[in-house]
Amino acid sequence: QVTLVESGGGLVQPGGSLRLSCAAVGDFLGVNAMAWYRQAPGKEREAVALVTRVGATNYTDSVKGRFTISSDFAKNTIYLQMNSLKPQDTAVYYCFTRVVTSMLKYLEVWGQGTLVTVSS
């Protein structure tokens, strides 16, 4: 079994910062990439940022220049540093990855979600 353990959400004022973290724990062989998604009230889940084991990153346009994804794949952990937060960043943020299991199969795993609220 594989679990993504998230932390770091909360309430912050516009212009403020938060840092999310996500660690993959359990029985698996490896991870090649990890990502953050978010889902705002009444909207579909969207990809926010992705990082690969070799260090490549990708961001959705609305967060470029404000969010930074980083990783420590030795610990199967990623982080999302969110600066200059806006009310429209309010959402439940989910960690996502696809692990290689001991049966040499891919398994998609989602975190439980952490709520980020940007409000004055």
XYZ file of C-alpha atoms in Angstrom:
120
model
C 0.000 0.000 0.000
C 1.187 3.502 -0.858
C 0.065 6.710 0.827
C 0.759 10.363 0.116
C 0.995 12.371 3.328
C 0.344 16.073 2.831
C 0.733 19.024 5.153
C 0.998 22.789 5.148
C -2.392 24.133 4.181
C -4.206 26.862 6.054
C -5.593 30.380 6.012
C -3.456 33.200 4.675
C -4.078 36.796 3.679
C -3.740 37.914 0.062
C -0.090 38.485 -0.745
C 1.010 35.977 1.855
C 2.899 32.696 1.536
C 2.409 29.043 2.381
C 4.503 25.933 1.884
C 2.941 22.561 1.206
C 4.734 19.261 1.565
C 3.935 15.753 0.371
C 5.694 12.509 1.174
C 5.085 9.171 -0.493
C 5.259 6.338 2.019
C 4.679 2.628 1.690
C 5.845 -0.347 -0.310
C 6.998 0.656 -3.762
C 10.147 0.596 -5.857
C 10.346 4.135 -7.082
C 8.803 7.354 -8.285
C 9.708 9.229 -11.448
C 7.585 12.337 -10.998
C 5.279 13.965 -8.489
C 2.765 16.745 -8.901
C 0.362 19.115 -7.212
C -3.237 19.551 -8.328
C -5.933 21.779 -6.917
C -9.699 21.943 -6.963
C -11.537 25.148 -6.198
C -15.200 25.150 -5.131
C -17.424 24.467 -8.110
C -14.508 23.894 -10.454
C -12.720 20.904 -11.926
C -9.431 19.651 -10.551
C -6.470 21.209 -12.365
C -2.760 20.506 -12.489
C -0.673 23.144 -10.744
C 2.934 22.006 -10.862
C 4.996 18.920 -11.616
C 8.575 17.897 -10.915
C 10.485 14.920 -12.291
C 13.278 12.928 -10.727
C 15.764 14.581 -13.073
C 14.652 18.026 -11.963
C 12.402 19.157 -14.762
C 9.470 21.286 -13.649
C 6.260 22.520 -15.210
C 3.650 24.992 -13.985
C 0.204 26.077 -14.977
C 0.271 29.626 -16.311
C -1.688 31.159 -13.449
C 0.999 30.295 -10.866
C 4.176 30.900 -12.865
C 6.495 33.292 -11.062
C 4.636 32.843 -7.768
C 4.800 29.113 -6.975
C 7.904 26.945 -6.846
C 7.881 23.160 -6.763
C 10.895 21.375 -5.326
C 11.749 17.824 -4.467
C 13.849 15.405 -2.478
C 13.388 12.137 -4.305
C 15.706 10.380 -1.848
C 12.816 10.872 0.573
C 10.088 10.693 -2.110
C 8.990 14.125 -0.959
C 7.942 17.254 -2.792
C 7.187 20.774 -1.706
C 5.168 23.651 -3.107
C 6.261 27.125 -2.042
C 3.384 29.481 -2.751
C 4.098 33.227 -2.675
C 2.010 36.277 -3.531
C -1.120 34.255 -2.907
C -4.388 35.478 -4.371
C -7.988 34.727 -3.382
C -8.339 32.736 -6.611
C -5.667 30.345 -5.316
C -8.168 29.170 -2.709
C -8.671 25.444 -3.243
C -8.028 21.994 -1.911
C -4.526 21.060 -3.024
C -3.815 17.425 -3.821
C -0.516 15.648 -4.217
C -0.317 13.050 -6.990
C 2.197 10.504 -8.145
C 2.539 7.279 -10.056
C 4.727 4.718 -8.327
C 6.334 1.540 -9.564
C 5.160 -1.273 -7.330
C 7.068 -4.358 -6.253
C 5.055 -6.206 -8.920
C 6.631 -3.883 -11.514
C 3.308 -2.225 -12.231
C 2.323 1.439 -12.161
C -0.002 2.599 -9.415
C -1.557 6.066 -9.363
C -1.850 7.578 -5.903
C -3.622 10.720 -4.664
C -3.147 12.494 -1.375
C -6.047 13.294 0.921
C -5.919 16.976 0.065
C -5.031 20.037 2.109
C -7.153 23.183 2.123
C -5.581 26.518 1.230
C -7.747 29.566 1.877
C -6.606 33.007 0.780
C -8.767 35.662 2.369
C -8.550 38.881 4.311
